[in-house]
N, C-alpha and C. Protein backbone atom coordinates (compact mmCIF):
# COMPACT_ATOMS: atom_id res chain seq x y z
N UNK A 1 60.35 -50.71 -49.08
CA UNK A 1 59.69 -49.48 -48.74
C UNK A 1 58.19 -49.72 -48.63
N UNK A 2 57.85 -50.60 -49.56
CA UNK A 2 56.28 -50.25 -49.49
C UNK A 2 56.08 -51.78 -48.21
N UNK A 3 56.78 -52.66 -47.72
CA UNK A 3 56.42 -53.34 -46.98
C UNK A 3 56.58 -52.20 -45.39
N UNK A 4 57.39 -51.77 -45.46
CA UNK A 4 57.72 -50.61 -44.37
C UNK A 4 56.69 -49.69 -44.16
N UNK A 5 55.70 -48.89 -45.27
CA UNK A 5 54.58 -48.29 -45.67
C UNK A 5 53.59 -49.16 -44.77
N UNK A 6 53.33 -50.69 -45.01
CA UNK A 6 52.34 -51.37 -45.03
C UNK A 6 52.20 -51.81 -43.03
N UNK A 7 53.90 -51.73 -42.52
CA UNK A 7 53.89 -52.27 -41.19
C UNK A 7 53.17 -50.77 -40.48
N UNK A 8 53.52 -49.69 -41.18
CA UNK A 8 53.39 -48.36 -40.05
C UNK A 8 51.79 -48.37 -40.08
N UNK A 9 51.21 -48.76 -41.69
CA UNK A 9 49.85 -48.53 -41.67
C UNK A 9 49.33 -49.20 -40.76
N UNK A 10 49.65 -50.49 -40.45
CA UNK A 10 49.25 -51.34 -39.98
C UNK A 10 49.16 -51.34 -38.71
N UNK A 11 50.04 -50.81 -37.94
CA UNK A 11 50.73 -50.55 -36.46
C UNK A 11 49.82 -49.28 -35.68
N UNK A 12 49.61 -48.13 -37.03
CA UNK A 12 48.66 -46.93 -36.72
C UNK A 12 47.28 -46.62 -36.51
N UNK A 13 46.84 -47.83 -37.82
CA UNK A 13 45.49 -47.96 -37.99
C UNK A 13 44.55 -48.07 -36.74
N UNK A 14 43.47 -46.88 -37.44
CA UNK A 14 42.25 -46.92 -36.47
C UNK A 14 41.18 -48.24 -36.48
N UNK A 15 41.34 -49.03 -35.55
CA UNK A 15 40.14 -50.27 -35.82
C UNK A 15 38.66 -49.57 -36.69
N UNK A 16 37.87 -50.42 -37.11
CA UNK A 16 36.75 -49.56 -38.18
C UNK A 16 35.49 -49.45 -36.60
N UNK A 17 35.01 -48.64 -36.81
CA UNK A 17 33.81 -48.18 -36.18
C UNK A 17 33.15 -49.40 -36.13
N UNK A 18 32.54 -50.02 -34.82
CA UNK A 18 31.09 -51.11 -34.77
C UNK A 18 29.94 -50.14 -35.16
N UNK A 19 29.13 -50.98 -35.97
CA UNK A 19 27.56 -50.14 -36.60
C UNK A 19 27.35 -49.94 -35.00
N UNK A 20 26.12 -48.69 -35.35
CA UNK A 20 25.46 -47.78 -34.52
C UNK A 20 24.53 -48.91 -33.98
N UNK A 21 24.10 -49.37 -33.35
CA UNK A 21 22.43 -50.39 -32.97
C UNK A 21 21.92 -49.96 -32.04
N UNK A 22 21.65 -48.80 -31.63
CA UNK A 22 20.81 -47.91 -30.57
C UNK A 22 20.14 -46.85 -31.08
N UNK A 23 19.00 -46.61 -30.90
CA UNK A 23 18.77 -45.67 -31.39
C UNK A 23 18.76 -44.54 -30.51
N UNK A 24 19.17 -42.91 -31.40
CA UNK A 24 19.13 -41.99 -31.07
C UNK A 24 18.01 -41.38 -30.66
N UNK A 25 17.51 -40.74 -28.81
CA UNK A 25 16.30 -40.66 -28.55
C UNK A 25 16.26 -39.01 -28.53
N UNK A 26 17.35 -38.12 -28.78
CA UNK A 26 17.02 -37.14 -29.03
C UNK A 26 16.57 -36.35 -30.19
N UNK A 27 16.61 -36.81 -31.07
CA UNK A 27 15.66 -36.42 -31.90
C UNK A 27 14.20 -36.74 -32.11
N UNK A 28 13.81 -38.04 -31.28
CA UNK A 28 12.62 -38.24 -30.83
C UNK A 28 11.91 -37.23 -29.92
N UNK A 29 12.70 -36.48 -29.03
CA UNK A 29 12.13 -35.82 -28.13
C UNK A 29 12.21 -34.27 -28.59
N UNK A 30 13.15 -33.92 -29.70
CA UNK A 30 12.82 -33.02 -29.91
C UNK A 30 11.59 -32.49 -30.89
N UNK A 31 11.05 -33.97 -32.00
CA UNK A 31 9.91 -34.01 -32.45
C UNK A 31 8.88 -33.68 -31.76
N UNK A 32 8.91 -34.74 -30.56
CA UNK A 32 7.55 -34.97 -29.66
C UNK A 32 7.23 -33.32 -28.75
N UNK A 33 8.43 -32.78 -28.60
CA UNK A 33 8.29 -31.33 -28.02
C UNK A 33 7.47 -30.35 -29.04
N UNK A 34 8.14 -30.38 -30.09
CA UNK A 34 8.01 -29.62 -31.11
C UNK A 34 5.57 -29.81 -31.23
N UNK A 35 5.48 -31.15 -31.50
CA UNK A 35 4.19 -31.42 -31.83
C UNK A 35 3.20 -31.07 -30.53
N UNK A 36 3.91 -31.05 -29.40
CA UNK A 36 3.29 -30.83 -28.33
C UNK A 36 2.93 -29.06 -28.11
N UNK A 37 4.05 -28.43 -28.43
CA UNK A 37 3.85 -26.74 -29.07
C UNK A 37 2.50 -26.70 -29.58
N UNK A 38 2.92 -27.43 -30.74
CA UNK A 38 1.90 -27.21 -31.70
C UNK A 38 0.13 -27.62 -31.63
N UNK A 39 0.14 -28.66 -30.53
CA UNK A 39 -1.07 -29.00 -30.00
C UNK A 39 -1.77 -27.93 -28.92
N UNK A 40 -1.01 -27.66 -28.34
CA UNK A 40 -1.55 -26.70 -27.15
C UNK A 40 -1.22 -25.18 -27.65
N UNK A 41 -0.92 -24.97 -28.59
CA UNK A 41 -1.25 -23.43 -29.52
C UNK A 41 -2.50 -24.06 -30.37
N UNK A 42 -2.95 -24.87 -31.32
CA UNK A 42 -3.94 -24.73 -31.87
C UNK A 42 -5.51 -25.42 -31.14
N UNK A 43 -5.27 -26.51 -29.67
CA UNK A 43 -6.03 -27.02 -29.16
C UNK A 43 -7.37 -25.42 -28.74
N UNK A 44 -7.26 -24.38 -29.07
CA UNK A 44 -7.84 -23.15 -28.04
C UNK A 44 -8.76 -22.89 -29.47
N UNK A 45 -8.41 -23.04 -30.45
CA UNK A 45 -8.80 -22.21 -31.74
C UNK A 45 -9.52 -23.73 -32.38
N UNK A 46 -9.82 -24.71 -31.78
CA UNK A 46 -10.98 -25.69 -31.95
C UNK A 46 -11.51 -25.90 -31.25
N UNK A 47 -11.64 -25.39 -30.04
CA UNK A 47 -13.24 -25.91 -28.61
C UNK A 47 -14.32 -24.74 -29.29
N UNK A 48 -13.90 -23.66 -30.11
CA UNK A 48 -15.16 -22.65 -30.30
C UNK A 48 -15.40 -22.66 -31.58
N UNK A 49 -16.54 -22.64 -31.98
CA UNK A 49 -17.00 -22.74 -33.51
C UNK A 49 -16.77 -21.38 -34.24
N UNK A 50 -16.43 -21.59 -35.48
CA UNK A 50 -16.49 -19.96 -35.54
C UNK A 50 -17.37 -18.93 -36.25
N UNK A 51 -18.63 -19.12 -35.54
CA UNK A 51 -19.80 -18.50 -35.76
C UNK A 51 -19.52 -16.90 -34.88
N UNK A 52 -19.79 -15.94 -36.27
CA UNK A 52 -19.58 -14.65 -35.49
C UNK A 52 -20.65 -14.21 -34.71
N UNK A 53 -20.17 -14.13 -32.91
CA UNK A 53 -21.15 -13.28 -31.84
C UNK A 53 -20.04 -12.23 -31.52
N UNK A 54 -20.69 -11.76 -30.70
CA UNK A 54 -20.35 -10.48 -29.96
C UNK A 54 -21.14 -11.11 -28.05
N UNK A 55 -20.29 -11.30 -27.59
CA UNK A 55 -20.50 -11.67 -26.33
C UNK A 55 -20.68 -10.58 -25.50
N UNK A 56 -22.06 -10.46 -24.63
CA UNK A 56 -21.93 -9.56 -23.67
C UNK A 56 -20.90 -9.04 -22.78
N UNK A 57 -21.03 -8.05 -22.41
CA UNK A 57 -19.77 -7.49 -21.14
C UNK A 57 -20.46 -7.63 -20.22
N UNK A 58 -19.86 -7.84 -18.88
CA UNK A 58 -20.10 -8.08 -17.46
C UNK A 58 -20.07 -6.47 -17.17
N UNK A 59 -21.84 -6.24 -16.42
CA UNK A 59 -21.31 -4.32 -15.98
C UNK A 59 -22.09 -4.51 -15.38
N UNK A 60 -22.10 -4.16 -13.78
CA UNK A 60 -23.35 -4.27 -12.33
C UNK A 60 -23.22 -2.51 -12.73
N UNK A 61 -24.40 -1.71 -12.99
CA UNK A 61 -24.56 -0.70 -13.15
C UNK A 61 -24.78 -0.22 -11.31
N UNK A 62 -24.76 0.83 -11.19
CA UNK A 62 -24.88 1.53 -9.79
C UNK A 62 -26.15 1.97 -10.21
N UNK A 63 -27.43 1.49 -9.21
CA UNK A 63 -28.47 2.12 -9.07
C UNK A 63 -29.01 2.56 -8.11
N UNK A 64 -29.76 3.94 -7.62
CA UNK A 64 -30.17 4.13 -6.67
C UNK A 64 -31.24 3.37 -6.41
N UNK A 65 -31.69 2.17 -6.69
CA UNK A 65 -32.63 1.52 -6.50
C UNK A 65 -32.62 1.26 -4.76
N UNK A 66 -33.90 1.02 -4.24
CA UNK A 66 -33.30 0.03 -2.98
C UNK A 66 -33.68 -1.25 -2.82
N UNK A 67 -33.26 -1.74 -1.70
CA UNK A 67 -32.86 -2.72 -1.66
C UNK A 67 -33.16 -3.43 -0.26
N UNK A 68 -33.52 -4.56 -0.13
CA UNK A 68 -33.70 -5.42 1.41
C UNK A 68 -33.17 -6.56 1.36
N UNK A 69 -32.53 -7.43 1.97
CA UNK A 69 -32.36 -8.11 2.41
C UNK A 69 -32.73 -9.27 3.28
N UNK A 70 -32.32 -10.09 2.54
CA UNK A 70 -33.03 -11.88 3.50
C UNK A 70 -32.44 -12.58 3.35
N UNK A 71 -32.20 -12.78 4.80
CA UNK A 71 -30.59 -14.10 4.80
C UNK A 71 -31.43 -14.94 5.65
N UNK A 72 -30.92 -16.36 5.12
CA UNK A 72 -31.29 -17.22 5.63
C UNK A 72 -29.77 -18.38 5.49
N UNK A 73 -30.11 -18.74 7.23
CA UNK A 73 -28.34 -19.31 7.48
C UNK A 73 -28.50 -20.88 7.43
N UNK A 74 -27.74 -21.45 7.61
CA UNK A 74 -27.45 -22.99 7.68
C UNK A 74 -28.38 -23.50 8.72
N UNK A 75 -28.52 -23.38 9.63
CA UNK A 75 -29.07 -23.77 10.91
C UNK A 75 -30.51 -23.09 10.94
N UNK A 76 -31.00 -22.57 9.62
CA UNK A 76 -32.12 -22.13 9.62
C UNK A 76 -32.89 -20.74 10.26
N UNK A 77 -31.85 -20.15 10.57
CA UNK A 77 -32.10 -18.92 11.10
C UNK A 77 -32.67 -17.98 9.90
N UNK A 78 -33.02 -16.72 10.24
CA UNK A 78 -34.00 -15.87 8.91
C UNK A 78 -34.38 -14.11 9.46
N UNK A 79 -33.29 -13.84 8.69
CA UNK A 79 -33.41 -12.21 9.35
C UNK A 79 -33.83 -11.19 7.98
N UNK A 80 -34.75 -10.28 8.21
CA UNK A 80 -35.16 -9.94 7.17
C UNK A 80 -34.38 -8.48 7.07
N UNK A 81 -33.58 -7.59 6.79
CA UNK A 81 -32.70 -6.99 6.93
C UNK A 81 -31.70 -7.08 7.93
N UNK A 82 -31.77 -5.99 9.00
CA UNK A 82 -30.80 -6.41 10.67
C UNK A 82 -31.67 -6.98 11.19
N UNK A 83 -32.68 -7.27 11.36
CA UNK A 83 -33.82 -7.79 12.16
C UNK A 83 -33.78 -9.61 11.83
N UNK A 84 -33.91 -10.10 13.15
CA UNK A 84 -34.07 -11.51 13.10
C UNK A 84 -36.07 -11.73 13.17
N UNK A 85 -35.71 -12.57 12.14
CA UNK A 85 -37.38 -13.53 11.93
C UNK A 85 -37.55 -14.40 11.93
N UNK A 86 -38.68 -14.78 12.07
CA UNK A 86 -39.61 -16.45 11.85
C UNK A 86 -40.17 -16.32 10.27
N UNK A 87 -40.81 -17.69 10.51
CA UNK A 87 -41.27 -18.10 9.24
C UNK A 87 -42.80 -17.47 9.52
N UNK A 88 -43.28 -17.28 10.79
CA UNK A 88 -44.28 -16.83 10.87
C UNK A 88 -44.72 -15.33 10.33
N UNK A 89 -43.76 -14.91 11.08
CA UNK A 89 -43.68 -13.08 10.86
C UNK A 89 -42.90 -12.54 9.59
N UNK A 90 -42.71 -13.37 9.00
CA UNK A 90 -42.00 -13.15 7.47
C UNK A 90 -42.60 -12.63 6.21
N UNK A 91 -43.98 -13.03 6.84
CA UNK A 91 -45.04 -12.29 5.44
C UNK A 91 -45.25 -10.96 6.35
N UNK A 92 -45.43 -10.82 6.51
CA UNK A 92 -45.97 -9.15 7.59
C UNK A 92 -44.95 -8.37 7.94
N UNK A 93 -43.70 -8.53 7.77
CA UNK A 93 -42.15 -7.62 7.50
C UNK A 93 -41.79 -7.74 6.10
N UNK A 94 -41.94 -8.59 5.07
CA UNK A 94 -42.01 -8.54 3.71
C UNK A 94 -43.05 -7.57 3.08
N UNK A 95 -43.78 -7.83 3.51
CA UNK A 95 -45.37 -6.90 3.24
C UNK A 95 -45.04 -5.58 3.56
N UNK A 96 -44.96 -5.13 5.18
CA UNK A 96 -44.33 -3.95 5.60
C UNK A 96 -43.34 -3.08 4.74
N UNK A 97 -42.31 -4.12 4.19
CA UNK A 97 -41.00 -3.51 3.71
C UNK A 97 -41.55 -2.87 2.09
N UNK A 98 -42.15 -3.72 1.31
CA UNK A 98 -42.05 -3.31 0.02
C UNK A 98 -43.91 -2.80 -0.38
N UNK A 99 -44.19 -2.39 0.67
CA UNK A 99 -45.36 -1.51 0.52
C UNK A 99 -44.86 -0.06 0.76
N UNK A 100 -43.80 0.33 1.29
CA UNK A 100 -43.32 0.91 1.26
C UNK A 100 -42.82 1.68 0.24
N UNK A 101 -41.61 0.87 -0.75
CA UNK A 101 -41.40 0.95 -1.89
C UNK A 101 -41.64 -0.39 -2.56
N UNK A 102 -42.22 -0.57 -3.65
CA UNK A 102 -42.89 -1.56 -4.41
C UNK A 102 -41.73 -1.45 -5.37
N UNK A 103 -41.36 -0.98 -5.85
CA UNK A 103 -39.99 -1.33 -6.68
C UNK A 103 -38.81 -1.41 -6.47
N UNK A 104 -38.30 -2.04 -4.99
CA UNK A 104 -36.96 -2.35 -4.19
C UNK A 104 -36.91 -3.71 -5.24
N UNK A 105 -35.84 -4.15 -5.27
CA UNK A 105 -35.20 -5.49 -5.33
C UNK A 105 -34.71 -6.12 -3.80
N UNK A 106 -35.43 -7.42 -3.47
CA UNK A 106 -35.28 -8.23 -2.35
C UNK A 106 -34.18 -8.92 -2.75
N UNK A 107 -32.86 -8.95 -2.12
CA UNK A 107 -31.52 -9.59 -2.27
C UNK A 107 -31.49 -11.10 -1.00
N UNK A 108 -31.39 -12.08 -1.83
CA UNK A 108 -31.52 -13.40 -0.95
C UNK A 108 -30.58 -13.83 -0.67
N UNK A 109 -29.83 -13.70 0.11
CA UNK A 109 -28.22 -14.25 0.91
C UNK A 109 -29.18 -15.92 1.77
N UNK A 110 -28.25 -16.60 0.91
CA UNK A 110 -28.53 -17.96 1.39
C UNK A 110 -27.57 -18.98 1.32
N UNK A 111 -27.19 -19.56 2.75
CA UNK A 111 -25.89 -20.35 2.94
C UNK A 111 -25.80 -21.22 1.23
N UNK A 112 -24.38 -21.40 1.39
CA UNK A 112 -24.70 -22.90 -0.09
C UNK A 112 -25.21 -23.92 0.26
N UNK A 113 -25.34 -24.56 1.70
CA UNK A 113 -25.54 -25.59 2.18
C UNK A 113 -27.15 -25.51 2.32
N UNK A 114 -28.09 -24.85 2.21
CA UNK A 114 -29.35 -25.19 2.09
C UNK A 114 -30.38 -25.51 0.68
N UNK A 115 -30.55 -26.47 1.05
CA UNK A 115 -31.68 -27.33 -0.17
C UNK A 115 -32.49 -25.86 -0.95
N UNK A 116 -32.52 -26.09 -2.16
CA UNK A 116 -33.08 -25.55 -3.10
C UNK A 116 -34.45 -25.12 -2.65
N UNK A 117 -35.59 -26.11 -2.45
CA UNK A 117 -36.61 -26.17 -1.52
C UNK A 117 -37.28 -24.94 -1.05
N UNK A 118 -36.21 -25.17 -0.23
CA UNK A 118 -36.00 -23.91 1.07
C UNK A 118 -35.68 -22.05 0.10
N UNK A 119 -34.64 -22.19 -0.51
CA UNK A 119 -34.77 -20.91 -1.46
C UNK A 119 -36.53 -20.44 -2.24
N UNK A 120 -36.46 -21.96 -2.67
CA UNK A 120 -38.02 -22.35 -3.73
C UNK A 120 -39.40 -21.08 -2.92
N UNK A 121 -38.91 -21.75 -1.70
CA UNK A 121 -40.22 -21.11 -0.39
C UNK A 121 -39.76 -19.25 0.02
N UNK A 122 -38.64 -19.29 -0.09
CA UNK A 122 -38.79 -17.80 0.35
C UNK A 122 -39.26 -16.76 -0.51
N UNK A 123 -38.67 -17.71 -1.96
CA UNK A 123 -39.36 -16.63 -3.18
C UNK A 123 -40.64 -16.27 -3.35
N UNK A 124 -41.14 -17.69 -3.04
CA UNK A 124 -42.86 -17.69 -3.32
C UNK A 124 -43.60 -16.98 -2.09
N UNK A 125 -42.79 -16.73 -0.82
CA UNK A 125 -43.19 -15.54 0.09
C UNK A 125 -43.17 -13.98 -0.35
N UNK A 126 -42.21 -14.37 -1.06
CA UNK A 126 -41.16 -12.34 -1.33
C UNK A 126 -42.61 -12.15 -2.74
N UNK A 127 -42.96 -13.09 -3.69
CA UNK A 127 -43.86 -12.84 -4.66
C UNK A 127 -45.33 -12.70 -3.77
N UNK A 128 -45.33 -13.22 -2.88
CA UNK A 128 -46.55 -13.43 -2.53
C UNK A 128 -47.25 -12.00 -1.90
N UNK A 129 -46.05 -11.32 -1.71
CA UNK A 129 -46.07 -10.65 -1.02
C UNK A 129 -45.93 -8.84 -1.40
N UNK A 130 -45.60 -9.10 -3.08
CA UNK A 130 -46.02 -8.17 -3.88
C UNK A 130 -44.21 -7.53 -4.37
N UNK A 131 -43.16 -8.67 -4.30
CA UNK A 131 -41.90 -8.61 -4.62
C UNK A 131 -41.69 -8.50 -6.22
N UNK A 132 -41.30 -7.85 -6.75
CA UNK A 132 -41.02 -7.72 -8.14
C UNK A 132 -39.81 -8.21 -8.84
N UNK A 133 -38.64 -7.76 -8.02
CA UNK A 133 -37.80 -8.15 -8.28
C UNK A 133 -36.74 -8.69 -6.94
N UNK A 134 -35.95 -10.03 -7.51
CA UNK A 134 -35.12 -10.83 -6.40
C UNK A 134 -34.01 -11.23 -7.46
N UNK A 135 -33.14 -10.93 -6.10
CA UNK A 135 -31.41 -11.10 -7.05
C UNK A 135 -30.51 -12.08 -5.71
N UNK A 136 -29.87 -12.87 -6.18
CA UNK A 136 -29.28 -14.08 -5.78
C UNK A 136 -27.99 -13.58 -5.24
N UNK A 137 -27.53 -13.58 -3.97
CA UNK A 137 -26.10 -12.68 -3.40
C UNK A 137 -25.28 -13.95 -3.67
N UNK A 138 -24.03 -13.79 -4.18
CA UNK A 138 -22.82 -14.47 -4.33
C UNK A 138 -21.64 -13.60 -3.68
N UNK A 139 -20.47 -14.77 -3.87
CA UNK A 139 -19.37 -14.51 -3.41
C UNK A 139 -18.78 -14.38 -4.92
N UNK A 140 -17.54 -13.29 -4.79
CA UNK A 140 -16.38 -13.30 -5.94
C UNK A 140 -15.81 -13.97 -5.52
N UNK A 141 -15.12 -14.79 -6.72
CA UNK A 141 -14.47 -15.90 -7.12
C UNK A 141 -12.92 -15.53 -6.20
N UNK A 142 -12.28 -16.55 -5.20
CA UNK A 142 -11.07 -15.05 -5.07
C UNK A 142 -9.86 -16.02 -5.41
């Protein structure tokens, strides 16, 4: 009986498991996910120091102020509201305009493509010329 026991065991038996020698890469990747969470949730809450401000708000108030205009284009063109100008006649329509009203703001529309220089010179016309205030026209971001 027990040799009979010993043939069935024998005949049935599961061979033993070969050791594991690979390693398992999913639990590697579920670490490396996990730490990567955790980097890009706390990476935001260390670029800023945490010195208490109060940051301004962005607000273009509506003023009845007025206002003129001076564009100056790529190719050097120079219109001082709808009106096209020279560099000549630019002090004597500047002059004209804000003797008028002395407290307009002169708005400078100027391609991106022209040298600093060139901005440098219209200001020192618009001051020269008894300009108080000048504001820089941009584009929104779109």
């Amino acid at each position: 009986m027990a040799a009979r026991y010993l043939m069935t065991r024998l005949r049935f038996s599961v061979p033993e498991a070969e050791p594991v020698t690979e390693v398992n890469i999913i639990p590697v990747i579920d670490i490396s996910l996990v730490l990567l969470v955790i980097l890009f949730i706390s990476a935001p809450l260390l670029s800023y120091p945490s010195l208490p401000i109060e940051l301004p708000r962005a607000f273009v108030p509506q003023t009845g102020e007025s206002t003129l205009t001076l564009t100056y284009t790529a190719k050097g063109e120079l219109a001082v509201g709808m009106d096209m100008s020279d560099w000549q006649s630019l002090d004597s329509k500047l002059g004209a305009a804000f003797s008028k009203s002395p407290g307009a703001t002169l708005v400078l529309r100027v391609d991106k493509t022209v040298p600093y220089r060139v901005i440098e010179r219209l200001m020192a016309v618009a001051k020269k010329n008894g300009v108080k205030k000048i504001a820089l026209a941009t584009e929104r971001p779109r």
